[in-house]
XYZ file of C-alpha atoms in Angstrom:
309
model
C 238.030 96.343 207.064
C 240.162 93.185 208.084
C 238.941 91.097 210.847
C 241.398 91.323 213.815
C 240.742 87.515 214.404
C 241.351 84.019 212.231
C 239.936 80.591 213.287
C 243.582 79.569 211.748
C 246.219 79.010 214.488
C 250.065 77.553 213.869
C 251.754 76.067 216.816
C 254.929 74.277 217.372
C 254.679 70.910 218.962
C 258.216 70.818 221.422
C 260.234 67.944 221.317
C 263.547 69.604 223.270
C 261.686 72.628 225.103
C 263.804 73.775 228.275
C 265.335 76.937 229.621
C 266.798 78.957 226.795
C 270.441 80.737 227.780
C 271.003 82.963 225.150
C 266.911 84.470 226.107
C 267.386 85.118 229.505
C 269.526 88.186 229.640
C 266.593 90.364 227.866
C 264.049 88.214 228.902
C 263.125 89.162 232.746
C 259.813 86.811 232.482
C 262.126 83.668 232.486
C 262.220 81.750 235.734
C 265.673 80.899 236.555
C 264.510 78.944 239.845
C 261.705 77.533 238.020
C 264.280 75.938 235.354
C 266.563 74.668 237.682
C 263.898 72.652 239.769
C 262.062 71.538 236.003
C 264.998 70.873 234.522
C 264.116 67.319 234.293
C 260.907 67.516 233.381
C 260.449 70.473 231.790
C 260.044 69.332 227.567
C 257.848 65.915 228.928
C 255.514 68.754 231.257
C 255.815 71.052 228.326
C 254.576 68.879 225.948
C 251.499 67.643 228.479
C 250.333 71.575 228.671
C 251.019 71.863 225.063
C 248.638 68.862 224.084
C 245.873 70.269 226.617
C 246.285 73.393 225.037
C 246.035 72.005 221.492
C 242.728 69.513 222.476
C 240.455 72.146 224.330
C 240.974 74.831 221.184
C 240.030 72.245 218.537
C 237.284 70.789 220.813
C 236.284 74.757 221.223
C 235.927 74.643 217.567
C 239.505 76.267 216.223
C 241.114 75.289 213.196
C 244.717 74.180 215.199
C 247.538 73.419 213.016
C 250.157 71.843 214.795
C 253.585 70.593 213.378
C 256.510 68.826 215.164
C 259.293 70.435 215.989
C 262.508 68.414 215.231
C 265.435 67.117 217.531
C 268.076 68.656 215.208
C 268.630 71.371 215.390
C 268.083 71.655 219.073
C 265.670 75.172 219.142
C 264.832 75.493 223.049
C 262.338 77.778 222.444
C 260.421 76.487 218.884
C 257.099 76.579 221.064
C 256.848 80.181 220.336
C 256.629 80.757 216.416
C 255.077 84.190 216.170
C 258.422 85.342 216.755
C 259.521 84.288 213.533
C 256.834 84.554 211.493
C 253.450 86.371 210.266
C 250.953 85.877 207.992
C 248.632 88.444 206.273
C 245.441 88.486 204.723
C 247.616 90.371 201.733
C 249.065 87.074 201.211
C 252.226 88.388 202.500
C 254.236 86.243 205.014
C 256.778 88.044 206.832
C 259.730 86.748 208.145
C 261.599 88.233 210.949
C 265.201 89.063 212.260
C 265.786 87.767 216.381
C 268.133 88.292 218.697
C 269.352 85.015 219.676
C 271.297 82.500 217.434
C 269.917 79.663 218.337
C 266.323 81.327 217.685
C 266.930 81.516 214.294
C 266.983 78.357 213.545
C 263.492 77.925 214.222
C 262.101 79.760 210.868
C 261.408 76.198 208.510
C 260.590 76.826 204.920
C 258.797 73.650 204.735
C 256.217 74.792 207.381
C 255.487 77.487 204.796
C 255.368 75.097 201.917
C 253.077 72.918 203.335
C 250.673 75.780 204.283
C 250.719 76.883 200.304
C 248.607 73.655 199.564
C 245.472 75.207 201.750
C 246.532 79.086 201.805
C 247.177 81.924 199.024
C 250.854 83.067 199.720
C 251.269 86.148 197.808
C 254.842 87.595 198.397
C 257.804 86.152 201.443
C 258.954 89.496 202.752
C 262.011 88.756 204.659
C 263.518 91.289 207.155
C 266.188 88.741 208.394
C 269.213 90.183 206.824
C 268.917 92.810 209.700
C 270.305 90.146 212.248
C 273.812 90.916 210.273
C 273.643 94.359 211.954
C 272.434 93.133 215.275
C 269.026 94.889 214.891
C 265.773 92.620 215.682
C 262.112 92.973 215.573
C 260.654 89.457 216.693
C 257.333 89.430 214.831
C 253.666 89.315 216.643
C 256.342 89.782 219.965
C 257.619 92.867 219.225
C 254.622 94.374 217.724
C 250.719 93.608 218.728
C 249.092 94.456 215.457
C 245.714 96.259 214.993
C 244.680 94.216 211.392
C 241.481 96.121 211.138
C 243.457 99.638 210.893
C 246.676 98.530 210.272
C 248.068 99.834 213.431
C 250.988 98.139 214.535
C 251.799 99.016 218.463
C 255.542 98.392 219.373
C 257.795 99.231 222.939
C 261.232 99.307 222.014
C 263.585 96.974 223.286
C 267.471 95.111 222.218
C 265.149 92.876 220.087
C 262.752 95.418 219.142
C 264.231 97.937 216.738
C 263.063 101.128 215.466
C 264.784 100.817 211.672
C 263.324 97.211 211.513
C 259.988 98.777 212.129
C 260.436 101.037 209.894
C 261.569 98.183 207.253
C 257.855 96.523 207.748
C 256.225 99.952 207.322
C 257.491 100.137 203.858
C 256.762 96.532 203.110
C 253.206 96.063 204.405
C 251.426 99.619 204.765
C 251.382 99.495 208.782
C 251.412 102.611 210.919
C 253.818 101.861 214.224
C 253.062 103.519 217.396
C 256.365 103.285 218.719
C 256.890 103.258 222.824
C 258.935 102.524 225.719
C 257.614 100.285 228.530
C 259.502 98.999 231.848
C 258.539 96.768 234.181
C 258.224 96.736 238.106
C 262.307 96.735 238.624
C 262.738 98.987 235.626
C 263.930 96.929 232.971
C 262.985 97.258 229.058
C 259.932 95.120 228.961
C 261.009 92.816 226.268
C 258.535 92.389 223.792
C 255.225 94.344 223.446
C 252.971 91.396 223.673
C 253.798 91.093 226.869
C 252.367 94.850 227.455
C 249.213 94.777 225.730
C 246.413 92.575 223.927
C 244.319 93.476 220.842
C 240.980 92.548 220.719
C 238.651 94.011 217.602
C 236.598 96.616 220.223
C 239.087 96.228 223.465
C 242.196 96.260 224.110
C 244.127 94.916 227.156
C 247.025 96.807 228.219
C 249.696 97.466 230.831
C 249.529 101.733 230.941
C 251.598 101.800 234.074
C 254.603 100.115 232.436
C 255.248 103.307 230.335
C 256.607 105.451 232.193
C 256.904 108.668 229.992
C 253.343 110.205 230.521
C 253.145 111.707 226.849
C 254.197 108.644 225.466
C 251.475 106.578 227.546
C 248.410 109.322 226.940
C 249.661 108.481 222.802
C 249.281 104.807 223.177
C 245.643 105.124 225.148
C 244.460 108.230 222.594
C 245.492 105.500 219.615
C 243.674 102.995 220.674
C 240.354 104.951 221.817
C 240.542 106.562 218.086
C 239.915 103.206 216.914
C 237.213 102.623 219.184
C 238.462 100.301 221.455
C 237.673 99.726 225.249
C 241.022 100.690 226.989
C 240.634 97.263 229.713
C 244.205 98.376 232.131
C 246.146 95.532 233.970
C 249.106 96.452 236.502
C 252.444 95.845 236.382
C 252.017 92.603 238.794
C 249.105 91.630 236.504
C 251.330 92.037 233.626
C 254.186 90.150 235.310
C 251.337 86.873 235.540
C 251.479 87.091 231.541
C 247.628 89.046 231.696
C 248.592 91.263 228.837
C 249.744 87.916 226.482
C 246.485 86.780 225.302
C 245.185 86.197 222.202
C 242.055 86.686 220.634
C 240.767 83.720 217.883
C 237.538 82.557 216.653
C 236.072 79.273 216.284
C 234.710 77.747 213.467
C 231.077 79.488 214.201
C 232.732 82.563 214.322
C 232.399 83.019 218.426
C 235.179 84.956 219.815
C 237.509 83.612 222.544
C 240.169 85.187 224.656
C 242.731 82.410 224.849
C 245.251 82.620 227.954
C 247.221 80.563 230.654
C 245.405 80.289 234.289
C 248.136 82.028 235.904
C 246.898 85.288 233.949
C 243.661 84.577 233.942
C 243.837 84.402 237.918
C 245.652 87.607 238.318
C 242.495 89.368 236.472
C 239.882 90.876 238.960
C 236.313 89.886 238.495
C 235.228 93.389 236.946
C 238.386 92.912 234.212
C 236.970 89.799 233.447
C 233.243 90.752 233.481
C 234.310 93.510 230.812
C 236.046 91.119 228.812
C 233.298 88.762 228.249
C 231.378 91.038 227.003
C 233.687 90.847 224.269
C 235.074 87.512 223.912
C 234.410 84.083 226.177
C 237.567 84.064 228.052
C 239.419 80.432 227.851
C 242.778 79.482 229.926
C 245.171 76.766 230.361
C 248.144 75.960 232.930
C 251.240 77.103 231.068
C 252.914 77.444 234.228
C 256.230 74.935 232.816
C 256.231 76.679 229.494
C 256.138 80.480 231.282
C 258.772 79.863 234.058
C 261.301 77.960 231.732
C 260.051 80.320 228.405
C 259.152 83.215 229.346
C 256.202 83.156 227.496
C 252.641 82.137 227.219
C 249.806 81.528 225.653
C 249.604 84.360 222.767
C 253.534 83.370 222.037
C 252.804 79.962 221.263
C 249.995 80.881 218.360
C 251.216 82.512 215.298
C 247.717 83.621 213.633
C 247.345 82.418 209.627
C 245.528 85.178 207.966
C 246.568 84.135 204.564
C 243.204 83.829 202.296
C 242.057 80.563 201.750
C 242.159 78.721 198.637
């Protein structure tokens, strides 16, 4: 069975991070009134919470590989790779179709490259050629995967497509549980890691966001099957970014929860108490990078499960 956490992390160090236009239509976690008063400050405050990020993981003992983003071409929102890109403990690297132009840009070959001299990189399956027929799946966004059973969970969504899914089915052996999920004003929850978290024995998720009973009983009975502890945030919890964690391990193979402070505030005592007994739960103020992004702290780790050389 494949361990549903790495001590390998990828993140992208921002050097033009701000409010990203062509996001914000599908993206209803992006802060409109938070950009306009950051505007200014928003890639040097980025950066700080990025750097505090990046420090208290490696001084927690994970294996943090950071690499600079560059000036040209200008990618807003390069602080967020797992959208791109995942890595397997196949050896497979998938690459993935998004939504917005100036996303795409992102995906560096080089990154990969570089990773080749320490990892085993088996096969490059790239789905991208979907973004010609304006269908998207946006990587460890649009699906929270389930490595130890090979369960990938996914809410549907413009950048969440059911044919792409089915295209990484075929290519890696996943089994999709395939949903829809709103949130508090009704609007197609953008990307499933938003909705839920998978830990190896618990899993964090946002049950009242799917509104269609059946589908919502499927998504709980999946995850019980696999013997996880069904750990159920609220809409407004899931609105503070409380289902966008991430679980790594350190180098002596301890477990942390990694999140920003603004989700692990909205968490009550008992949701955190049950947590803990899975994982020692570690947050950060993202509060510049969520408002302007519209993401947090499991967007900005993309998870290297390649096997080491």
């Amino acid at each position: 069975m494949q361990p549903q956490a790495t001590s390998h992390i990828l993140m992208i160090r921002p050097v033009r991070f701000g409010f990203n236009e062509e996001t914000a239509e599908s993206n209803a976690f992006q802060d409109a009134e938070i950009a306009a008063k950051t505007k200014d400050v928003a890639q040097e405050d980025a950066l700080e919470q990025f750097d505090n990020m990046v420090a208290h993981l490696k001084a927690a003992g994970v294996d943090v590989m950071v690499y600079e983003d560059t000036e040209e071409p200008h990618t807003p929102d390069s602080i967020f790779p797992n959208n791109w890109i995942s890595f397997h403990q196949s050896g497979k690297i998938v690459l993935y179709p998004m939504q917005a132009v100036n996303r795409r840009l992102e995906r560096r070959m080089d990154i990969i490259e570089d990773l080749k001299s320490n990892f085993q990189v088996e096969q490059i399956i790239d789905l991208t050629h979907f973004e010609k027929e304006g269908n998207y799946l946006e990587g460890t966004g649009s699906m929270v995967l389930d490595r130890r059973y090979k369960i990938a969970y996914a809410c549907l969504s413009p950048r969440t497509n059911a044919e792409v899914l089915d295209a990484f089915v075929e290519a890696t052996g996943y089994k999709v549980v395939k949903f829809n999920a709103t949130d508090a004003a009704g609007k197609d929850v953008y990307h499933t890691n938003v909705v839920m978290c998978m830990g190896d024995s618990f899993a964090v998720v946002c049950l009242q966001s799917i509104n269609d009973l059946d589908e919502r009983l499927m998504v709980r009975d999946e995850l019980e099957k696999t013997g996880k502890q069904v750990i159920e945030i609220t809409l407004e919890q899931m609105n503070s970014f409380a289902g966008n964690m991430l679980l790594v391990n350190n180098k002596r193979g301890e477990k942390l929860l990694v999140m920003s402070t603004q989700a692990f505030e909205s968490l009550t005592h008992k949701q955190r108490d049950e947590i803990d007994d899975y994982a020692a739960l570690v947050h950060f103020d993202l509060s510049i990078i969520e408002g302007n992004g519209g993401g947090s702290a499991r967007c900005m780790m993309a998870e290297v499960h390649l096997p080491e050389k």
